[in-house]
Short mmCIF file of C-alpha atoms and ligand atoms in Angstrom, two decimals:
data_model
loop_
_atom_site.label_atom_id
_atom_site.label_comp_id
_atom_site.label_asym_id
_atom_site.label_seq_id
_atom_site.Cartn_x
_atom_site.Cartn_y
_atom_site.Cartn_z
CA MET A 26 0.00 0.00 0.00
CA THR A 27 1.28 3.43 -0.91
CA LYS A 28 1.94 5.35 2.31
CA ARG A 29 0.86 8.95 2.69
CA VAL A 30 2.47 12.06 4.18
CA VAL A 31 0.54 15.31 4.18
CA LEU A 32 1.37 18.96 4.60
CA ILE A 33 -1.44 20.63 6.53
CA GLY A 34 -1.55 24.41 6.17
CA HIS A 35 -3.62 27.27 4.89
CA PRO A 36 -2.70 28.03 2.18
CA VAL A 37 -0.26 25.36 0.96
CA ALA A 38 -0.45 25.57 -2.83
CA HIS A 39 2.94 27.26 -3.25
CA SER A 40 4.85 25.08 -0.80
CA LEU A 41 8.27 23.82 -1.81
CA SER A 42 8.07 20.86 0.58
CA GLY A 43 6.08 18.65 -1.78
CA ALA A 44 8.76 18.63 -4.45
CA MET A 45 11.55 18.17 -1.89
CA GLN A 46 9.92 15.30 0.04
CA GLN A 47 8.54 13.45 -2.99
CA ALA A 48 12.00 13.50 -4.58
CA ALA A 49 13.43 12.05 -1.37
CA PHE A 50 10.85 9.23 -1.19
CA ASP A 51 11.45 8.39 -4.85
CA ALA A 52 15.24 8.47 -4.47
CA ARG A 53 15.09 6.06 -1.51
CA GLY A 54 12.59 3.75 -3.26
CA ILE A 55 9.94 4.40 -0.59
CA ASP A 56 6.38 3.88 -1.83
CA ALA A 57 4.95 7.09 -0.38
CA LYS A 58 3.09 10.11 -1.66
CA TYR A 59 3.40 13.64 -0.26
CA GLU A 60 0.07 15.48 -0.41
CA LEU A 61 -0.82 19.13 0.19
CA TRP A 62 -3.87 19.60 2.37
CA ASP A 63 -5.22 23.12 2.50
CA ARG A 64 -7.21 23.19 5.75
CA ALA A 65 -8.63 26.26 7.44
CA PRO A 66 -8.23 26.38 11.25
CA ILE A 67 -11.78 25.10 11.77
CA ALA A 68 -10.91 21.90 9.86
CA LEU A 69 -7.58 21.25 11.62
CA ALA A 70 -8.88 18.84 14.27
CA ASP A 71 -10.59 16.63 11.65
CA ALA A 72 -7.43 16.57 9.53
CA ILE A 73 -5.40 15.49 12.55
CA GLU A 74 -7.90 12.69 13.30
CA GLU A 75 -7.57 11.45 9.72
CA ILE A 76 -3.78 11.04 9.87
CA ARG A 77 -4.09 8.51 12.72
CA GLY A 78 -4.90 5.90 10.05
CA SER A 79 -2.37 3.18 9.20
CA ASP A 80 -1.82 4.46 5.66
CA PHE A 81 -0.12 7.61 7.01
CA LEU A 82 3.60 7.88 7.81
CA GLY A 83 3.00 11.31 9.30
CA ALA A 84 2.61 14.96 8.41
CA ASN A 85 4.11 18.40 8.17
CA VAL A 86 2.27 21.35 9.66
CA THR A 87 2.70 24.90 8.49
CA ILE A 88 1.25 28.36 8.79
CA PRO A 89 -1.15 29.08 10.49
CA HIS A 90 -1.39 25.81 12.46
CA LYS A 91 2.04 25.23 14.03
CA GLU A 92 1.03 26.43 17.47
CA ARG A 93 -2.62 25.38 17.45
CA VAL A 94 -1.76 21.77 16.58
CA VAL A 95 0.27 21.30 19.78
CA ALA A 96 -2.89 20.68 21.85
CA LEU A 97 -4.00 17.95 19.41
CA MET A 98 -0.88 15.80 19.89
CA ASP A 99 -0.73 12.75 22.19
CA LYS A 100 2.96 13.29 22.86
CA LEU A 101 5.50 16.07 22.21
CA THR A 102 9.23 15.87 21.77
CA GLU A 103 11.37 18.24 23.82
CA GLU A 104 11.61 20.64 20.88
CA GLY A 105 7.85 20.61 20.31
CA GLN A 106 7.18 21.15 23.98
CA VAL A 107 9.74 23.87 24.65
CA THR A 108 8.98 25.89 21.52
CA GLY A 109 5.21 25.38 21.79
CA ALA A 110 5.14 24.77 18.04
CA VAL A 111 4.97 21.59 15.93
CA ASN A 112 5.92 21.35 12.25
CA THR A 113 6.29 17.56 11.93
CA ILE A 114 4.05 14.72 13.14
CA THR A 115 4.87 11.04 13.39
CA ARG A 116 2.51 8.18 14.21
CA GLU A 117 2.96 5.47 16.85
CA GLY A 118 -0.04 3.24 16.25
CA ARG A 119 -2.95 5.67 16.49
CA ARG A 120 -1.00 8.03 18.76
CA LEU A 121 0.52 11.15 17.24
CA VAL A 122 3.88 12.64 18.24
CA GLY A 123 4.61 16.33 17.62
CA HIS A 124 8.14 17.40 16.68
CA ASN A 125 9.73 20.73 15.76
CA THR A 126 12.34 20.13 13.06
CA ASP A 127 12.68 23.90 12.48
CA VAL A 128 15.01 23.78 15.51
CA PRO A 129 17.61 21.43 13.95
CA GLY A 130 16.97 23.19 10.63
CA PHE A 131 17.95 26.50 12.18
CA SER A 132 20.98 24.96 13.92
CA ALA A 133 22.26 23.68 10.56
CA ALA A 134 21.78 27.16 9.07
CA LEU A 135 23.59 28.80 11.98
CA ASP A 136 26.53 26.37 11.72
CA LYS A 137 26.83 27.14 8.03
CA LEU A 138 26.66 30.89 8.62
CA VAL A 139 29.31 30.84 11.35
CA GLY A 140 31.54 28.51 9.34
CA ARG A 141 35.02 28.28 10.79
CA ASN A 142 34.58 31.32 13.04
CA LYS A 143 34.20 30.87 16.77
CA MET A 144 30.52 30.43 17.66
CA PRO A 145 29.33 33.86 18.85
CA ARG A 146 27.43 34.30 22.13
CA HIS A 147 25.24 37.36 21.44
CA ALA A 148 22.36 37.55 18.96
CA VAL A 149 19.60 39.91 17.88
CA VAL A 150 16.41 38.26 16.62
CA LEU A 151 13.82 40.22 14.65
CA GLY A 152 10.35 38.71 15.00
CA ALA A 153 8.49 36.68 17.60
CA GLY A 154 6.35 34.21 15.60
CA GLY A 155 6.71 30.44 15.19
CA GLY A 156 9.97 30.77 13.23
CA ALA A 157 11.46 33.02 15.89
CA ARG A 158 10.63 30.46 18.57
CA ALA A 159 12.68 27.81 16.77
CA VAL A 160 15.50 30.35 16.32
CA VAL A 161 15.56 31.41 19.96
CA TYR A 162 15.51 27.82 21.19
CA GLY A 163 18.29 26.91 18.74
CA LEU A 164 20.40 29.82 20.00
CA ILE A 165 19.80 28.90 23.65
CA ARG A 166 20.80 25.30 22.98
CA GLN A 167 23.88 26.49 21.11
CA GLY A 168 25.03 28.27 24.28
CA PHE A 169 24.28 31.89 23.41
CA LEU A 170 24.46 34.05 26.52
CA ARG A 171 22.52 37.12 25.40
CA ILE A 172 19.60 37.17 22.93
CA VAL A 173 17.54 40.29 22.31
CA VAL A 174 14.19 39.88 20.53
CA PHE A 175 12.64 42.82 18.73
CA ASN A 176 9.09 42.62 17.43
CA ARG A 177 6.60 45.08 15.95
CA HIS A 178 4.11 44.10 18.65
CA LEU A 179 6.25 44.11 21.78
CA HIS A 180 3.78 42.00 23.78
CA ARG A 181 4.42 39.03 21.46
CA ALA A 182 8.18 39.29 22.03
CA GLU A 183 7.50 39.51 25.77
CA SER A 184 5.39 36.35 25.71
CA LEU A 185 8.13 34.58 23.76
CA VAL A 186 10.65 35.55 26.46
CA LYS A 187 8.25 34.40 29.17
CA HIS A 188 7.67 31.14 27.33
CA PHE A 189 11.41 30.39 27.41
CA SER A 190 11.97 31.58 30.97
CA ARG A 191 12.95 28.13 32.21
CA SER A 192 15.27 27.14 29.33
CA ALA A 193 16.84 30.62 29.39
CA ALA A 194 17.24 30.86 33.17
CA HIS A 195 21.05 30.71 32.90
CA MET A 196 21.38 33.47 30.29
CA GLU A 197 19.96 36.84 29.25
CA LEU A 198 16.92 36.68 26.98
CA ARG A 199 15.19 40.05 26.56
CA ALA A 200 12.34 41.58 24.59
CA MET A 201 12.84 45.16 23.45
CA PRO A 202 10.63 47.65 21.61
CA TRP A 203 11.14 48.05 17.88
CA HIS A 204 12.94 51.41 17.69
CA GLU A 205 15.73 51.84 15.19
CA SER A 206 17.97 53.57 17.73
CA ILE A 207 17.56 50.71 20.22
CA ILE A 208 18.18 48.07 17.53
CA GLU A 209 21.26 49.99 16.37
CA ALA A 210 22.64 50.16 19.92
CA GLU A 211 22.11 46.40 20.31
CA LEU A 212 23.68 45.53 16.97
CA VAL A 213 26.90 47.25 18.01
CA LYS A 214 27.21 44.67 20.82
CA THR A 215 26.10 41.73 18.69
CA LYS A 216 27.65 39.35 16.20
CA VAL A 217 24.60 37.44 14.91
CA LEU A 218 21.46 39.03 13.43
CA VAL A 219 18.51 36.79 12.47
CA ASN A 220 15.48 38.03 10.58
CA ALA A 221 12.55 35.85 11.62
CA THR A 222 9.90 38.33 10.49
CA SER A 223 8.17 38.00 7.14
CA ILE A 224 9.35 41.49 6.13
CA GLY A 225 10.92 41.09 2.70
CA LEU A 226 8.94 38.00 1.78
CA THR A 227 6.48 39.47 -0.68
CA SER A 228 8.04 42.86 -1.37
CA ASP A 229 11.58 44.13 -1.68
CA VAL A 230 11.85 45.89 1.67
CA SER A 231 14.21 45.45 4.60
CA PRO A 232 13.26 45.42 8.28
CA LEU A 233 16.29 47.64 9.01
CA PRO A 234 17.96 50.67 7.43
CA ALA A 235 21.15 49.63 5.66
CA GLY A 236 23.17 52.22 7.57
CA ILE A 237 22.95 50.41 10.91
CA LEU A 238 24.51 47.16 9.67
CA GLY A 239 28.13 46.89 10.83
CA SER A 240 30.57 45.03 8.60
CA ASP A 241 31.37 42.23 11.05
CA LEU A 242 27.79 40.99 11.48
CA LEU A 243 26.70 37.46 10.54
CA VAL A 244 23.21 37.88 9.08
CA LEU A 245 20.69 35.08 8.57
CA ASP A 246 17.32 35.72 6.95
CA LEU A 247 14.83 32.86 7.35
CA ILE A 248 13.19 33.93 4.10
CA TYR A 249 14.11 31.68 1.21
CA ASN A 250 15.29 34.51 -1.02
CA ARG A 251 18.09 36.98 -1.49
CA THR A 252 16.17 39.64 0.40
CA ARG A 253 16.85 43.36 0.54
CA LEU A 254 18.23 42.84 4.06
CA LEU A 255 20.75 40.28 2.80
CA ARG A 256 21.77 42.44 -0.14
CA ASP A 257 22.23 45.48 2.12
CA ALA A 258 24.18 43.40 4.63
CA GLU A 259 26.41 41.97 1.94
CA ALA A 260 27.08 45.46 0.61
CA ALA A 261 28.06 46.50 4.15
CA GLY A 262 30.61 43.65 4.28
CA CYS A 263 28.61 41.23 6.45
CA THR A 264 28.55 37.45 6.03
CA VAL A 265 25.02 36.46 4.98
CA SER A 266 22.81 33.43 4.49
CA ASP A 267 19.17 32.92 3.44
CA GLY A 268 16.53 30.41 4.60
CA GLU A 269 17.47 27.65 2.18
CA THR A 270 19.63 25.64 4.57
CA MET A 271 17.00 25.79 7.32
CA LEU A 272 14.25 24.69 4.93
CA LEU A 273 16.34 21.84 3.58
CA HIS A 274 17.42 20.57 6.98
CA GLN A 275 14.01 20.81 8.65
CA GLY A 276 12.74 18.73 5.73
CA ALA A 277 15.59 16.25 6.00
CA ALA A 278 14.96 15.79 9.73
CA ALA A 279 11.25 15.23 9.05
CA PHE A 280 12.05 12.65 6.33
CA THR A 281 14.22 10.70 8.76
CA LEU A 282 11.53 10.78 11.44
CA TRP A 283 8.92 9.34 9.05
CA THR A 284 11.10 6.74 7.36
CA GLY A 285 13.94 5.93 9.75
CA GLN A 286 16.34 6.52 6.86
CA ALA A 287 19.01 9.14 6.26
CA ALA A 288 17.68 11.90 4.02
CA PRO A 289 19.14 12.24 0.50
CA LEU A 290 20.19 15.86 1.01
CA ASP A 291 21.58 16.35 -2.50
CA VAL A 292 18.39 15.10 -4.12
CA MET A 293 16.26 17.26 -1.83
CA GLY A 294 18.39 20.34 -2.52
CA GLU A 295 18.13 19.79 -6.27
CA ALA A 296 14.37 19.31 -6.05
CA LEU A 297 14.09 22.56 -4.10
CA ALA A 298 16.08 24.42 -6.72
CA ALA A 299 13.98 22.95 -9.53
CA ALA A 300 10.72 23.79 -7.74
CA ARG A 301 11.90 27.36 -7.28
CA ALA A 302 12.91 27.62 -10.88
CA GLY A 303 9.42 26.38 -11.74
CA GLY A 304 7.83 29.20 -9.80
CA LEU A 305 7.12 27.67 -6.39
CA ARG A 306 8.34 29.96 -3.67
CA SER A 307 7.09 29.13 -0.21
CA ALA A 308 9.40 28.00 2.53
CA GLU A 309 7.67 26.28 5.42
CA GLY A 310 5.92 28.84 7.53
CA GLU A 311 5.49 31.39 4.79
CA PRO A 312 2.18 33.04 4.10
CA ALA A 313 2.32 31.69 0.57
CA GLY A 314 -1.06 32.84 -0.64
CA GLU A 315 -0.04 36.35 -1.66
CA GLU A 316 1.33 36.89 -5.07
CA PRO A 317 4.62 38.78 -5.38
CA THR A 318 4.20 42.49 -5.86
CA GLY A 319 5.44 44.25 -8.97
CA GLU A 320 8.18 45.81 -6.83
CA GLU A 321 9.73 42.46 -5.97
CA THR A 322 13.18 42.15 -7.39
CA ALA A 323 14.77 39.70 -5.00
CA THR A 324 16.25 36.76 -6.82
CA PRO A 325 16.18 33.17 -5.61
CA THR A 326 19.44 31.71 -4.42
CA ALA A 327 18.47 28.08 -4.35
CA GLY A 328 20.82 25.55 -5.76
P1 NDP B 404 4.51 34.26 11.94
O1 NDP B 404 3.30 34.71 11.21
O2 NDP B 404 4.35 33.38 13.12
O3 NDP B 404 5.35 35.57 12.41
C1 NDP B 404 5.55 36.66 11.54
C2 NDP B 404 6.52 37.64 12.17
O4 NDP B 404 6.77 38.69 11.23
C3 NDP B 404 6.00 38.30 13.44
O5 NDP B 404 7.08 38.56 14.29
C4 NDP B 404 5.39 39.60 12.89
O6 NDP B 404 5.33 40.64 13.83
C5 NDP B 404 6.42 39.95 11.85
N1 NDP B 404 5.89 40.85 10.82
C6 NDP B 404 5.11 40.49 9.78
N2 NDP B 404 4.83 41.58 9.03
C7 NDP B 404 5.45 42.63 9.62
C8 NDP B 404 5.56 44.01 9.31
N3 NDP B 404 4.96 44.54 8.23
N4 NDP B 404 6.30 44.80 10.12
C9 NDP B 404 6.91 44.28 11.20
N5 NDP B 404 6.85 42.96 11.54
C10 NDP B 404 6.13 42.15 10.77
O7 NDP B 404 5.44 33.58 10.84
P2 NDP B 404 6.67 32.57 11.05
O8 NDP B 404 7.38 32.90 12.31
O9 NDP B 404 6.20 31.18 10.86
O10 NDP B 404 7.57 32.96 9.79
C11 NDP B 404 8.31 34.15 9.79
C12 NDP B 404 9.25 34.13 8.59
O11 NDP B 404 10.19 33.08 8.74
C13 NDP B 404 8.54 33.87 7.27
O12 NDP B 404 9.08 34.73 6.30
C14 NDP B 404 8.87 32.44 6.95
O13 NDP B 404 9.01 32.25 5.58
C15 NDP B 404 10.21 32.26 7.59
N6 NDP B 404 10.42 30.85 7.97
C16 NDP B 404 11.34 30.15 7.24
C17 NDP B 404 11.62 28.86 7.56
C18 NDP B 404 12.63 28.12 6.77
O14 NDP B 404 12.70 26.90 6.87
N7 NDP B 404 13.47 28.78 6.02
C19 NDP B 404 10.94 28.17 8.69
C20 NDP B 404 10.00 29.00 9.41
C21 NDP B 404 9.76 30.31 9.04
P3 NDP B 404 4.00 40.84 14.76
O15 NDP B 404 4.06 39.76 15.80
O16 NDP B 404 4.18 42.20 15.33
O17 NDP B 404 2.83 40.71 13.83
#
């Protein structure tokens, strides 16, 4: 019987995961089909019930369900529990286990960004949504000692900080209001800057003015594109990286959880590049429904 894996989100039509995961199943000779399920929040519980059936290997969960789905799981891994967000589900009989593979995905992206440099200890994170939660937890686990989270709506950054109070008890995790002067003052003391907002996703704008980016920053944008932020940072002399590595590695970790096999990273990376070239453009967690604006000039970097 052909096994099934589904991506549950709303919308999901532009997701890159289908191409990446199907290529991996095919390359490993696994008889499985990756399906896209567009389910509004009201239909989430029914969709979760359906995947308890024996024909399912598991599921991916994306925007806007990553946090809401937590309460529907029978068991959570440490990453799912601590972040309060689930992007991958596995099945143990009829019981469902919630995982967060964005965390190892981010760690792989951070390792690549830092390269041979000494792992820094201070970071600024822009954004406080589901992606930011995986980022902050990844940074805490990596041994960062000071993380400052800026968000348009300060209260959301404050709840993120509160959420991590136990895991961050040994270090300094702070929420600060989004004022350019405050961000600039923080960046001077910081080595790593992560954009976990969706600013730059559908239009060619940057969350920060180019002038406040110092040349020694390591800048990671979770968006799967060469965003304005990354182009400005590169022009300022920074080392930069986009969301490709995180997307690839969260997918690889999910593949291994469903199949028990090592993920064919090369095949998955090629499938991602091909899907992008074919016009698909949504990384996991992106609000993929909007069409790009006429202003958008960012060019894909996949491949
Ligand atoms: P959420 O919807 O949970 O969070 C969106 C974040 O962006 C919030 O912090 C929100 O601020 C902020 N934001 C959105 N619009 C604006 C704006 N106009 N001005 C200021 N802030 C804004 O999304 P996710 O956390 O799931 O995703 C965030 C980004 O990360 C997306 O671009 C997504 O593609 C990317 N991502 C990439 C992954 C990958 O594998 N590469 C994995 C996960 C995410 P506020 O709270 O104030 O609304």
